[in-house]
Coordinates of C-alpha atoms in Angstrom, one line a residue:
M1 CA -14.3 -25.5 -69.7
K2 CA -10.6 -25.1 -71.5
K3 CA -10.1 -21.9 -72.8
K4 CA -8.9 -22.7 -76.0
G5 CA -10.0 -25.2 -78.8
K6 CA -13.0 -24.9 -77.1
I7 CA -16.9 -24.4 -78.9
L8 CA -19.0 -22.2 -75.9
A9 CA -21.4 -24.4 -76.3
L10 CA -23.6 -21.5 -74.1
L11 CA -23.4 -19.0 -77.1
G12 CA -25.9 -18.4 -79.5
L13 CA -28.8 -20.0 -78.2
L14 CA -31.0 -17.7 -77.9
A15 CA -32.9 -17.2 -81.4
T16 CA -34.8 -14.0 -81.4
A17 CA -34.0 -13.0 -84.3
A18 CA -37.9 -11.7 -84.5
C19 CA -37.9 -9.5 -81.8
N20 CA -37.6 -6.3 -83.6
D21 CA -38.6 -4.5 -80.3
S22 CA -35.4 -6.0 -78.1
F23 CA -31.9 -5.9 -77.4
L24 CA -32.5 -9.0 -78.0
D25 CA -32.5 -9.2 -81.3
Q26 CA -29.2 -11.1 -82.3
T27 CA -28.0 -13.6 -84.8
A28 CA -27.4 -16.5 -83.5
T29 CA -23.4 -18.2 -84.0
T30 CA -22.6 -21.1 -82.3
D31 CA -19.2 -22.3 -84.2
L32 CA -17.1 -20.1 -82.5
T33 CA -14.0 -19.6 -79.8
E34 CA -13.5 -17.6 -76.9
E35 CA -11.1 -15.5 -78.6
S36 CA -13.6 -14.7 -82.0
V37 CA -15.8 -14.0 -79.6
F38 CA -14.6 -10.9 -77.3
A39 CA -12.1 -9.8 -80.3
D40 CA -15.3 -8.7 -82.1
S41 CA -18.2 -6.5 -79.9
A42 CA -21.4 -7.5 -81.4
Y43 CA -20.5 -11.6 -80.2
A44 CA -19.1 -10.6 -77.4
A45 CA -22.9 -8.2 -76.4
G46 CA -24.3 -11.3 -78.0
F47 CA -22.4 -13.4 -75.1
L48 CA -24.2 -10.8 -72.2
T49 CA -27.8 -11.3 -74.6
N50 CA -27.5 -15.4 -73.9
I51 CA -27.1 -14.6 -70.3
Y52 CA -29.7 -12.5 -70.6
A53 CA -32.0 -15.3 -72.2
D54 CA -32.8 -17.2 -69.1
I55 CA -34.2 -14.4 -66.9
G56 CA -37.4 -14.8 -65.6
F57 CA -37.3 -19.2 -65.9
D58 CA -38.3 -20.0 -62.7
T59 CA -41.1 -18.3 -63.2
D60 CA -42.0 -18.8 -66.8
L61 CA -45.6 -20.7 -67.2
N62 CA -44.7 -23.7 -68.8
R63 CA -41.7 -24.6 -66.6
F64 CA -42.4 -28.3 -66.0
T65 CA -42.2 -29.5 -70.0
T66 CA -42.1 -33.2 -70.7
L67 CA -39.8 -34.3 -72.4
A68 CA -42.2 -37.0 -74.4
D69 CA -43.8 -34.3 -75.7
G70 CA -42.0 -31.1 -75.2
I71 CA -45.7 -29.0 -74.2
G72 CA -45.0 -27.5 -70.2
T73 CA -47.3 -28.9 -66.8
G74 CA -47.2 -25.7 -66.0
G75 CA -45.3 -23.8 -63.8
L76 CA -45.2 -22.7 -60.1
Q77 CA -48.9 -21.4 -60.4
C78 CA -49.2 -25.3 -60.9
A79 CA -47.3 -26.0 -58.0
S80 CA -49.0 -23.4 -55.5
D81 CA -52.7 -23.0 -54.7
E82 CA -53.5 -21.2 -58.5
A83 CA -53.6 -24.0 -60.6
E84 CA -54.1 -27.3 -61.8
P85 CA -51.3 -28.7 -63.6
R86 CA -51.7 -30.1 -68.0
Q87 CA -52.3 -34.0 -67.2
S88 CA -49.0 -36.0 -68.0
S89 CA -47.6 -40.0 -68.4
Q90 CA -44.5 -38.8 -66.9
I91 CA -44.0 -37.1 -62.8
M92 CA -43.3 -34.0 -63.2
S93 CA -42.1 -31.4 -60.7
G94 CA -45.4 -29.3 -60.4
V95 CA -47.8 -32.0 -59.6
A96 CA -44.6 -33.5 -57.4
F97 CA -45.1 -30.2 -55.1
A98 CA -48.4 -30.4 -55.5
T99 CA -49.3 -33.9 -54.3
G100 CA -46.5 -33.8 -51.7
T101 CA -44.4 -36.5 -53.5
I102 CA -41.8 -34.1 -54.5
N103 CA -38.3 -35.9 -53.5
P104 CA -34.4 -34.8 -55.0
V105 CA -34.7 -37.7 -57.7
I106 CA -37.5 -36.4 -59.1
V107 CA -37.1 -33.1 -59.1
T108 CA -36.1 -30.9 -62.0
S109 CA -32.5 -29.4 -61.5
D110 CA -33.4 -26.0 -63.8
A111 CA -33.0 -24.0 -60.9
W112 CA -29.7 -25.4 -59.5
E113 CA -28.4 -26.3 -63.5
R114 CA -29.3 -23.4 -65.0
C115 CA -28.1 -20.5 -62.5
Y116 CA -25.1 -21.7 -61.7
T117 CA -24.5 -21.8 -65.8
N118 CA -25.5 -18.3 -66.6
I119 CA -24.0 -17.3 -63.3
R120 CA -20.4 -18.9 -64.7
S121 CA -20.6 -17.3 -68.1
C122 CA -21.4 -13.9 -66.1
N123 CA -17.7 -14.4 -64.3
K124 CA -16.5 -15.5 -68.0
F125 CA -17.6 -12.5 -69.2
M126 CA -16.6 -9.8 -66.8
H127 CA -13.4 -11.3 -66.5
L128 CA -12.8 -10.9 -70.6
I129 CA -14.8 -8.0 -71.8
D130 CA -12.0 -5.8 -71.3
R131 CA -10.3 -7.7 -74.5
A132 CA -13.8 -6.2 -77.1
P133 CA -13.5 -3.0 -79.2
M134 CA -16.4 -1.1 -77.9
N135 CA -16.6 1.7 -75.8
E136 CA -15.3 1.9 -72.8
S137 CA -18.5 3.6 -70.8
T138 CA -20.1 0.0 -73.0
K139 CA -18.2 -2.0 -71.3
Q140 CA -18.5 -0.5 -67.7
Q141 CA -22.5 -0.5 -68.5
Y142 CA -22.5 -4.6 -69.3
K143 CA -20.0 -5.2 -66.9
A144 CA -22.2 -4.1 -64.4
E145 CA -25.0 -6.1 -66.2
A146 CA -23.3 -8.8 -65.6
R147 CA -22.8 -8.2 -62.1
F148 CA -26.6 -8.3 -61.3
L149 CA -27.1 -11.7 -63.1
R150 CA -25.9 -12.6 -61.4
A151 CA -26.4 -11.8 -58.0
W152 CA -30.2 -12.4 -59.8
Y153 CA -29.8 -16.0 -60.3
Y154 CA -27.6 -16.4 -57.0
Y155 CA -31.7 -15.1 -55.2
I156 CA -33.5 -17.3 -57.5
L157 CA -30.6 -19.8 -56.2
L158 CA -31.1 -18.9 -52.6
R159 CA -35.4 -19.4 -52.5
H160 CA -35.3 -22.0 -53.8
Y161 CA -32.8 -24.2 -51.7
G162 CA -31.7 -21.8 -48.9
G163 CA -27.6 -20.9 -48.7
V164 CA -25.9 -21.7 -51.9
P165 CA -21.9 -22.6 -52.4
I166 CA -20.7 -19.2 -53.3
V167 CA -18.3 -18.6 -56.5
Y168 CA -17.7 -15.2 -55.8
D169 CA -15.2 -14.0 -59.2
K170 CA -13.5 -17.5 -59.8
I171 CA -13.9 -19.2 -63.4
Y172 CA -13.1 -23.0 -62.1
G173 CA -11.4 -25.3 -64.8
A174 CA -12.7 -28.8 -65.6
E175 CA -9.8 -29.8 -63.5
D176 CA -10.3 -27.7 -61.1
A177 CA -11.7 -28.6 -57.8
I178 CA -14.4 -27.1 -57.0
D179 CA -15.7 -25.7 -53.4
A180 CA -19.0 -26.8 -53.2
Q181 CA -19.9 -26.1 -49.6
R182 CA -22.9 -24.1 -48.9
Q183 CA -23.2 -21.0 -47.7
S184 CA -24.9 -20.3 -44.9
Y185 CA -28.2 -17.9 -45.5
E186 CA -27.1 -14.8 -44.2
T187 CA -23.7 -15.4 -46.0
C188 CA -25.7 -15.1 -49.1
V189 CA -28.7 -12.8 -48.3
D190 CA -25.7 -10.4 -47.8
Y191 CA -23.8 -11.1 -50.8
I192 CA -26.4 -10.1 -53.0
I193 CA -27.1 -7.0 -51.3
D194 CA -23.6 -5.9 -51.4
E195 CA -23.2 -7.3 -55.4
C196 CA -26.4 -5.0 -56.2
N197 CA -25.4 -1.7 -53.7
A198 CA -21.7 -1.7 -55.1
I199 CA -23.4 -2.0 -58.9
L200 CA -25.9 1.3 -57.8
N201 CA -22.2 2.8 -56.2
S202 CA -20.7 3.0 -59.7
N203 CA -23.7 4.8 -61.6
V204 CA -22.7 3.6 -64.3
L205 CA -26.5 1.9 -65.5
R206 CA -29.0 4.5 -65.9
P207 CA -32.1 5.2 -63.7
R208 CA -34.7 3.6 -66.2
N209 CA -34.3 1.9 -69.4
S210 CA -36.4 2.9 -72.9
G211 CA -37.5 1.9 -76.0
R212 CA -34.8 -0.6 -77.1
S213 CA -33.8 -0.6 -73.6
N214 CA -36.1 -2.0 -72.7
G215 CA -35.1 -4.7 -70.6
R216 CA -32.2 -3.6 -70.3
I217 CA -30.6 -3.5 -66.3
S218 CA -31.7 -0.4 -64.8
Q219 CA -31.3 1.0 -60.7
A220 CA -34.7 0.4 -60.1
A221 CA -33.5 -3.4 -60.9
C222 CA -30.4 -2.5 -59.1
Y223 CA -33.0 -1.4 -55.7
A224 CA -35.9 -3.8 -56.7
L225 CA -33.7 -6.6 -56.0
I226 CA -32.2 -5.9 -52.6
M227 CA -36.5 -4.6 -52.1
R228 CA -36.8 -9.1 -52.5
V229 CA -34.1 -10.3 -50.8
T230 CA -35.1 -8.1 -47.6
L231 CA -38.5 -8.7 -47.8
D232 CA -37.7 -12.9 -48.3
A233 CA -34.3 -12.2 -45.1
A234 CA -37.5 -11.1 -42.4
S235 CA -40.3 -13.3 -42.9
P236 CA -41.0 -16.0 -41.1
L237 CA -39.0 -18.5 -42.6
H238 CA -36.3 -17.5 -42.5
N239 CA -36.1 -14.8 -39.5
G240 CA -35.8 -16.9 -36.5
S241 CA -38.1 -19.8 -37.3
G242 CA -35.4 -22.3 -36.1
F243 CA -36.6 -24.5 -39.9
G244 CA -34.8 -27.0 -39.7
T245 CA -31.9 -29.5 -38.3
E246 CA -29.2 -28.5 -36.4
D247 CA -26.8 -28.7 -39.4
T248 CA -28.4 -27.1 -41.8
K249 CA -30.5 -24.3 -39.7
L250 CA -27.4 -20.8 -40.7
L251 CA -28.2 -22.6 -44.5
L252 CA -32.2 -21.8 -44.3
G253 CA -32.1 -18.9 -42.0
Y254 CA -31.7 -16.5 -39.0
A255 CA -30.6 -18.2 -35.5
D256 CA -33.1 -15.6 -33.7
Y257 CA -35.0 -13.4 -35.0
S258 CA -34.9 -10.0 -35.6
M259 CA -37.4 -6.4 -35.9
E260 CA -34.5 -5.7 -37.5
R261 CA -34.5 -7.5 -40.5
W262 CA -38.0 -5.9 -41.1
E263 CA -37.0 -2.8 -40.8
R264 CA -34.4 -2.9 -43.5
A265 CA -37.0 -4.7 -46.1
Y266 CA -38.3 -1.7 -44.8
E267 CA -36.0 0.8 -45.7
A268 CA -34.6 -0.9 -48.9
A269 CA -39.3 -1.4 -49.7
K270 CA -39.4 2.8 -49.3
R271 CA -35.4 3.5 -51.0
A272 CA -37.4 1.4 -53.2
M273 CA -40.8 3.6 -54.0
Q274 CA -38.2 6.9 -54.4
M275 CA -36.5 5.4 -57.1
Q276 CA -35.2 8.3 -59.4
G277 CA -37.0 6.5 -63.2
D278 CA -40.6 7.8 -62.2
Y279 CA -41.9 4.4 -61.8
R280 CA -45.6 4.3 -61.3
L281 CA -48.6 2.5 -61.8
F282 CA -49.7 2.7 -65.0
E283 CA -53.8 3.7 -63.7
C284 CA -55.9 3.7 -67.3
H285 CA -60.0 3.1 -66.9
T286 CA -61.4 4.8 -69.8
R287 CA -59.4 1.9 -72.5
H288 CA -61.4 -1.2 -74.7
K289 CA -62.2 -4.4 -73.6
F290 CA -62.3 -5.2 -77.8
P291 CA -63.7 -3.0 -80.6
D292 CA -66.4 -0.5 -79.8
D293 CA -67.0 -1.7 -76.2
G294 CA -67.3 0.9 -73.7
P295 CA -64.6 1.8 -71.3
E296 CA -62.9 -0.8 -69.0
P297 CA -62.2 -0.2 -65.4
G298 CA -58.6 -1.4 -64.9
W299 CA -58.0 -1.7 -68.1
G300 CA -54.1 -0.6 -67.1
F301 CA -54.2 -3.9 -65.3
Y302 CA -54.2 -6.1 -68.2
A303 CA -52.0 -3.4 -70.6
V304 CA -49.1 -4.4 -68.2
Q305 CA -49.1 -7.4 -68.6
S306 CA -47.9 -6.9 -71.8
P307 CA -46.7 -3.3 -72.2
G308 CA -45.0 -3.4 -75.7
E309 CA -48.4 -3.8 -77.6
F310 CA -49.5 -0.4 -75.7
V311 CA -46.1 2.0 -76.8
N312 CA -48.7 4.8 -77.4
I313 CA -50.8 5.5 -74.3
T314 CA -49.0 8.2 -73.1
S315 CA -52.5 10.1 -70.8
D316 CA -55.7 8.8 -69.3
A317 CA -58.2 11.3 -68.1
T318 CA -61.1 9.8 -65.8
D319 CA -63.2 11.8 -63.7
R320 CA -60.2 12.0 -61.2
G321 CA -58.1 13.8 -63.2
T322 CA -56.0 13.4 -66.4
F323 CA -52.7 11.0 -66.1
S324 CA -49.8 11.2 -68.0
Y325 CA -47.7 7.8 -68.8
P326 CA -44.3 9.6 -70.5
Y327 CA -43.4 5.9 -71.0
A328 CA -46.5 4.6 -71.3
A329 CA -48.0 1.1 -70.0
Y330 CA -44.0 0.4 -68.9
Q331 CA -45.0 3.2 -66.9
E332 CA -45.1 -0.1 -64.0
I333 CA -41.9 -2.0 -65.2
I334 CA -39.2 -2.2 -63.7
L335 CA -37.7 -5.3 -65.1
M336 CA -38.9 -8.2 -68.1
K337 CA -38.2 -11.2 -69.5
K338 CA -37.8 -10.1 -73.1
Q339 CA -39.5 -12.6 -75.7
A340 CA -39.1 -13.3 -79.6
I341 CA -42.7 -12.5 -81.2
R342 CA -44.6 -16.0 -81.8
I343 CA -47.7 -17.3 -80.2
S344 CA -47.0 -19.6 -77.7
T345 CA -48.1 -17.6 -74.9
C346 CA -51.7 -18.1 -76.6
Q347 CA -51.3 -21.8 -77.1
M348 CA -50.4 -22.2 -73.6
L349 CA -53.3 -20.0 -72.5
D350 CA -56.2 -20.2 -74.2
P351 CA -58.8 -22.9 -74.9
P352 CA -58.8 -25.7 -77.7
S353 CA -60.5 -24.8 -79.6
C354 CA -58.8 -21.2 -79.9
G355 CA -55.6 -23.3 -80.1
G356 CA -54.6 -23.9 -75.8
N357 CA -53.0 -26.7 -75.6
G358 CA -53.4 -26.0 -71.8
A359 CA -49.4 -25.7 -71.1
A360 CA -49.8 -23.4 -68.4
G361 CA -52.5 -24.6 -66.4
Y362 CA -55.9 -24.5 -65.9
A363 CA -56.6 -21.4 -62.6
Y364 CA -58.5 -23.4 -60.1
Y365 CA -62.2 -22.3 -58.8
D366 CA -60.6 -21.1 -54.9
L367 CA -58.5 -18.7 -56.6
A368 CA -61.0 -17.6 -59.1
K369 CA -63.1 -17.2 -55.9
A370 CA -61.0 -15.3 -53.7
F371 CA -61.2 -12.5 -55.9
P372 CA -63.3 -9.9 -54.1
M373 CA -66.6 -7.9 -56.2
I374 CA -66.7 -4.5 -56.8
D375 CA -67.3 -2.7 -53.9
G376 CA -64.2 -4.0 -52.9
K377 CA -65.9 -6.4 -50.4
P378 CA -65.2 -10.7 -50.6
I379 CA -68.0 -12.4 -51.8
G380 CA -71.1 -13.1 -49.6
E381 CA -69.8 -9.8 -47.2
S382 CA -70.6 -7.2 -50.8
A383 CA -73.4 -5.6 -51.4
Y384 CA -73.7 -7.1 -54.7
T385 CA -74.6 -10.8 -55.1
Y386 CA -72.2 -13.6 -56.4
N387 CA -73.6 -15.3 -59.1
P388 CA -71.4 -18.6 -60.2
L389 CA -73.8 -18.8 -63.6
Q390 CA -72.0 -14.4 -64.4
P391 CA -68.8 -14.6 -61.8
A392 CA -67.9 -11.2 -64.0
A393 CA -70.8 -9.6 -62.3
N394 CA -70.4 -6.3 -60.6
R395 CA -66.7 -8.1 -60.0
D396 CA -63.0 -7.1 -59.1
P397 CA -62.3 -6.0 -62.7
R398 CA -58.7 -8.6 -62.4
F399 CA -60.5 -11.0 -62.2
D400 CA -62.4 -11.1 -65.8
I401 CA -58.0 -9.7 -67.0
S402 CA -57.4 -13.3 -64.8
I403 CA -59.6 -15.6 -65.1
V404 CA -61.6 -17.1 -68.4
Y405 CA -64.9 -18.5 -67.2
N406 CA -68.0 -19.8 -69.2
G407 CA -69.0 -17.1 -71.0
S408 CA -66.0 -15.8 -71.1
K409 CA -65.3 -13.6 -74.6
I410 CA -62.1 -13.7 -75.9
C411 CA -60.2 -13.6 -79.7
N412 CA -60.4 -16.6 -81.9
Q413 CA -59.4 -16.7 -85.2
T414 CA -62.2 -15.4 -86.4
N415 CA -63.2 -12.1 -84.4
Y416 CA -62.4 -10.5 -81.3
Y417 CA -66.1 -11.6 -79.2
Y418 CA -65.4 -15.6 -79.4
T419 CA -67.8 -17.0 -76.8
V420 CA -65.8 -20.0 -74.6
Y421 CA -68.5 -22.3 -73.6
T422 CA -67.0 -24.5 -70.7
F423 CA -70.3 -26.5 -69.0
Q424 CA -71.6 -29.6 -70.3
G425 CA -74.5 -32.0 -71.5
E426 CA -76.3 -31.0 -74.6
N427 CA -74.1 -28.6 -77.5
S428 CA -71.0 -28.6 -75.1
T429 CA -67.7 -27.9 -76.4
Q430 CA -64.6 -29.5 -76.8
D431 CA -63.6 -26.6 -74.4
A432 CA -66.2 -28.3 -71.2
I433 CA -65.3 -29.4 -68.0
Y434 CA -63.6 -32.6 -68.4
A435 CA -63.0 -32.0 -72.1
G436 CA -60.5 -28.6 -72.1
T437 CA -60.5 -28.1 -68.2
P438 CA -60.4 -30.2 -65.8
T439 CA -61.3 -27.3 -63.2
G440 CA -64.2 -25.9 -65.5
L441 CA -61.8 -22.6 -65.7
Y442 CA -58.3 -21.8 -68.0
T443 CA -56.3 -19.2 -67.0
R444 CA -56.3 -15.5 -68.9
K445 CA -53.6 -13.5 -67.4
M446 CA -50.8 -12.2 -69.7
L447 CA -53.2 -13.5 -72.8
P448 CA -53.5 -10.8 -75.5
R449 CA -56.6 -10.0 -76.6
A450 CA -55.9 -9.3 -80.3
A451 CA -54.3 -13.0 -80.9
S452 CA -54.4 -16.3 -80.3
G453 CA -53.4 -19.9 -80.6
N454 CA -55.2 -21.1 -83.8
W455 CA -54.5 -18.1 -85.7
W456 CA -51.3 -16.3 -88.1
I457 CA -51.5 -13.2 -85.8
E458 CA -48.1 -13.2 -83.7
P459 CA -48.3 -11.0 -80.5
L460 CA -45.1 -9.8 -78.3
Q461 CA -44.6 -12.2 -75.6
S462 CA -42.1 -10.0 -73.6
R463 CA -44.0 -9.6 -69.2
P464 CA -43.2 -8.0 -66.4
L465 CA -40.5 -10.3 -64.0
I466 CA -40.5 -7.1 -61.8
R467 CA -43.1 -3.7 -61.5
F468 CA -44.0 -1.4 -59.9
A469 CA -47.2 -3.0 -57.7
E470 CA -45.2 -5.0 -56.2
V471 CA -42.8 -3.2 -55.4
M472 CA -45.6 -1.3 -53.5
L473 CA -46.9 -4.0 -51.7
S474 CA -43.8 -4.9 -50.3
Y475 CA -43.7 -1.5 -49.0
A476 CA -46.6 -1.8 -47.0
E477 CA -46.2 -5.5 -45.7
A478 CA -42.6 -4.5 -44.6
A479 CA -44.1 -1.2 -43.5
N480 CA -47.3 -2.9 -42.1
E481 CA -44.3 -4.6 -40.4
Y482 CA -41.9 -2.3 -38.8
K483 CA -44.5 0.7 -38.2
G484 CA -48.0 -0.6 -37.7
P485 CA -51.1 -0.7 -39.5
D486 CA -51.5 3.3 -39.6
F487 CA -48.2 4.3 -40.4
Q488 CA -48.2 7.1 -43.2
E489 CA -45.5 9.5 -44.3
T490 CA -45.1 11.7 -47.4
L491 CA -42.5 10.2 -49.9
A492 CA -40.0 12.7 -52.0
D493 CA -43.3 12.7 -54.9
G494 CA -45.1 14.5 -52.4
N495 CA -47.1 11.7 -51.5
T496 CA -48.8 10.2 -49.0
Y497 CA -48.0 6.3 -48.4
G498 CA -48.5 3.3 -45.1
P499 CA -49.6 0.1 -45.7
L500 CA -53.4 1.3 -46.9
Q501 CA -53.1 3.9 -49.1
V502 CA -51.1 1.5 -50.8
L503 CA -53.6 -1.0 -50.9
K504 CA -56.1 1.5 -51.5
L505 CA -53.9 2.8 -54.6
I506 CA -53.5 -0.8 -56.0
R507 CA -57.4 -0.8 -55.8
R508 CA -58.2 2.0 -57.3
R509 CA -56.1 0.2 -60.2
A510 CA -58.1 -1.9 -60.1
G511 CA -60.9 -0.5 -61.3
I512 CA -63.0 -1.4 -57.7
Q513 CA -65.5 1.3 -56.4
P514 CA -64.2 3.9 -53.7
G515 CA -66.9 3.5 -51.9
A516 CA -69.6 6.2 -50.0
D517 CA -66.0 5.7 -47.3
G518 CA -63.0 5.8 -49.4
M519 CA -62.0 2.4 -48.9
Y520 CA -62.3 0.5 -51.8
G521 CA -63.8 -1.9 -49.5
L522 CA -61.1 -2.1 -47.1
K523 CA -61.7 -2.2 -43.8
A524 CA -60.9 0.7 -41.0
N525 CA -58.8 0.9 -38.5
M526 CA -57.3 -2.3 -39.1
T527 CA -54.8 -4.0 -36.4
Q528 CA -52.0 -5.1 -37.6
E529 CA -53.2 -9.0 -38.0
E530 CA -55.8 -8.0 -39.4
M531 CA -53.9 -5.4 -42.3
R532 CA -51.3 -8.3 -42.3
E533 CA -54.6 -10.8 -43.8
A534 CA -55.2 -7.6 -45.8
I535 CA -51.3 -7.3 -48.2
R536 CA -51.0 -11.0 -48.5
Q537 CA -55.0 -10.9 -50.2
E538 CA -53.6 -7.9 -52.3
R539 CA -50.6 -9.4 -53.5
R540 CA -52.2 -13.2 -54.3
I541 CA -54.9 -11.3 -56.7
E542 CA -52.5 -8.2 -57.8
L543 CA -49.5 -10.5 -58.5
A544 CA -51.9 -14.3 -59.3
F545 CA -49.9 -16.2 -61.7
E546 CA -46.8 -13.9 -61.7
G547 CA -44.9 -16.9 -59.4
F548 CA -45.2 -15.1 -56.4
R549 CA -47.5 -17.3 -54.6
F550 CA -45.5 -20.4 -54.4
F551 CA -42.8 -18.6 -52.5
D552 CA -45.4 -16.3 -50.7
V553 CA -47.3 -18.9 -48.8
R554 CA -43.6 -20.6 -47.7
R555 CA -42.1 -17.5 -46.4
W556 CA -45.1 -16.9 -44.5
M557 CA -45.2 -20.7 -43.8
I558 CA -48.5 -20.7 -44.4
A559 CA -47.9 -23.3 -46.8
E560 CA -49.0 -26.2 -44.6
Q561 CA -52.7 -24.5 -44.1
T562 CA -52.8 -23.2 -47.8
D563 CA -51.2 -25.9 -49.9
N564 CA -52.2 -29.3 -47.5
A565 CA -55.8 -29.0 -48.8
P566 CA -58.5 -30.2 -51.8
M567 CA -58.2 -27.6 -53.8
H568 CA -62.1 -26.6 -55.7
G569 CA -63.4 -26.6 -59.5
L570 CA -67.0 -25.0 -60.9
E571 CA -68.9 -27.5 -62.6
I572 CA -71.6 -26.1 -65.1
S573 CA -74.3 -28.7 -65.9
R574 CA -76.9 -27.7 -69.0
Q575 CA -80.6 -29.4 -68.2
V576 CA -82.8 -29.7 -70.8
D577 CA -86.7 -30.0 -69.1
E578 CA -88.0 -32.6 -70.9
A579 CA -91.5 -32.1 -70.7
T580 CA -91.0 -28.0 -71.2
G581 CA -88.0 -27.1 -73.4
A582 CA -87.2 -25.5 -70.4
V583 CA -82.9 -24.8 -70.5
S584 CA -81.2 -24.0 -67.0
Y585 CA -78.2 -24.3 -65.6
V586 CA -76.4 -26.0 -62.6
P587 CA -73.1 -24.7 -60.9
R588 CA -71.4 -27.3 -58.6
E589 CA -68.6 -26.7 -56.7
F590 CA -65.7 -30.3 -56.6
V591 CA -62.7 -31.1 -55.6
V592 CA -60.6 -31.4 -58.1
R593 CA -57.0 -33.0 -56.0
N594 CA -56.3 -33.4 -52.7
H595 CA -52.7 -31.1 -52.2
V596 CA -50.3 -32.7 -49.7
F597 CA -47.5 -30.4 -48.4
R598 CA -45.3 -31.7 -45.8
K599 CA -42.8 -29.7 -44.3
A600 CA -39.4 -30.1 -46.0
M601 CA -41.6 -28.6 -49.0
Y602 CA -41.2 -24.9 -47.3
F603 CA -37.4 -26.0 -49.6
W604 CA -36.8 -27.6 -52.5
P605 CA -34.4 -30.6 -52.7
I606 CA -31.1 -30.1 -53.8
P607 CA -30.8 -32.4 -57.0
Y608 CA -29.9 -36.1 -56.3
A609 CA -27.2 -36.0 -58.8
E610 CA -25.9 -33.3 -57.2
I611 CA -25.6 -34.4 -53.4
V612 CA -24.0 -37.7 -55.4
K613 CA -21.0 -36.0 -57.3
T614 CA -20.4 -33.4 -55.1
P615 CA -20.4 -35.4 -51.0
E616 CA -19.6 -32.0 -49.2
L617 CA -22.9 -30.5 -50.3
K618 CA -25.6 -30.7 -47.5
Q619 CA -29.4 -31.7 -48.6
N620 CA -32.3 -29.7 -47.3
P621 CA -33.4 -31.4 -44.0
Y622 CA -36.4 -33.7 -44.3
Y623 CA -35.5 -35.4 -47.5
D624 CA -34.0 -38.6 -46.8

């Protein structure tokens, strides 16, 4: 891109004038030159805002959008064992991952193109921001934010493809020769960590942001990104697994296994656990699910999915004492994707009768059954009996917050207590299995309770990208691998933590009963392997539909089991006895789709178009 006379095509693409709770509240402007943008403080800030716009695109619920109708066919949840994608006449990446047919020709190029586009924009911004007429302190803050965003987009590239070309501070022009050699996995990991540490050492960013600055980069985001990168690097896929061919192994991981990588992951997670800003779980149990309802155990888990809706809830009095939350539901939020107020989330998640279009996919019954009972025990091992016709009865409250099932009560345009019916047979509705959902279930997590896809009320759309629950689970995982399942320590807040203590706190917030032994359904005296499985299971439940599962099963190297199996739905048939007129409902578990996982799919293929135009760019293994 030339420096003069060119319209900056990347400016003003974010039409967010309606986003009145966000720093993204900017005016769209496209017909601007480079000189005019950085000669005006508002336009210069808008350039940075535009870089923020793509943050979290990789975990969008409707990431895989069809060209034909513009409606999504799901996101990473539909490329894993969490959800079934909406049917489409086009071959989309989510379906291709599910069926094992993903290849360099059909794979979406969004990760490659959007990340490098934003990395170039970060470099451009940091190079030119000194021209802008604004306070020096603001310039330094903005530079630090752009530097983090550059590291963030490299992280997205890293977990998709492994080692990638690093541009560093260069700004290539249209006629410049670009060095497209992929850097090693280790080099990319170290680069991201060094960038975050440099930002922290500059002490420019606040420990946390609040108010209209919610969503801006903070010190906490830097700590959390270091935590993520080191945890990935220590995990089986990258930590000396030998995955790949001879000429690609170092692009995808380290040559040899080292326990020191788990030590580094543990230290990074521990540092994140103790970072400034009063980050902790938002634990509320006395709020109401709907107006006039009684208290709802685990309500805080729902609230953090849309914290902007609950900015006035700053305390909660329970039988365990009074909890204070000066940042309300934002207490747990480290990084967010800020979006305008509109109805799109409801349309993606709601059943058809409430205006839903299935763009986020449909939850699998396999995930639904993974949620434990209210005593924390798995189905079949609990003192409570599981009934597929009443699946929320005596269940982990996170189930009802995450899944829509036959009999779920949600909001629609007429009332807060609308009942969704997914049964088939006489009196079935448009929400029924095979009519509205291929699995008998819908995805509910992140669905606002006071709005629907066919109503005029537009809720906040912002969603968390990093929350403290993830930090705690990452700490537990790294501590278990490096220190062992019985390890515990007292951290800066004066509380004792360790793998077991973290799982208890997560489950306590969820609303699970502690039991007479205070173990929240967890097994006592777990071995390291048992604790590893417990942590993985808790991540599956707590972080469902947030974009983690797809990458977790890969870094753990268990995708050949989890994603190479039949995925199930729940069919409920309404039957009427002709003689007596008695009505009964019969549940049946059935196979929705057989997922296929190939060895190549531990990493994404680099898009064919990129390989063709850049011969020195090495393709990931097993995609030839």
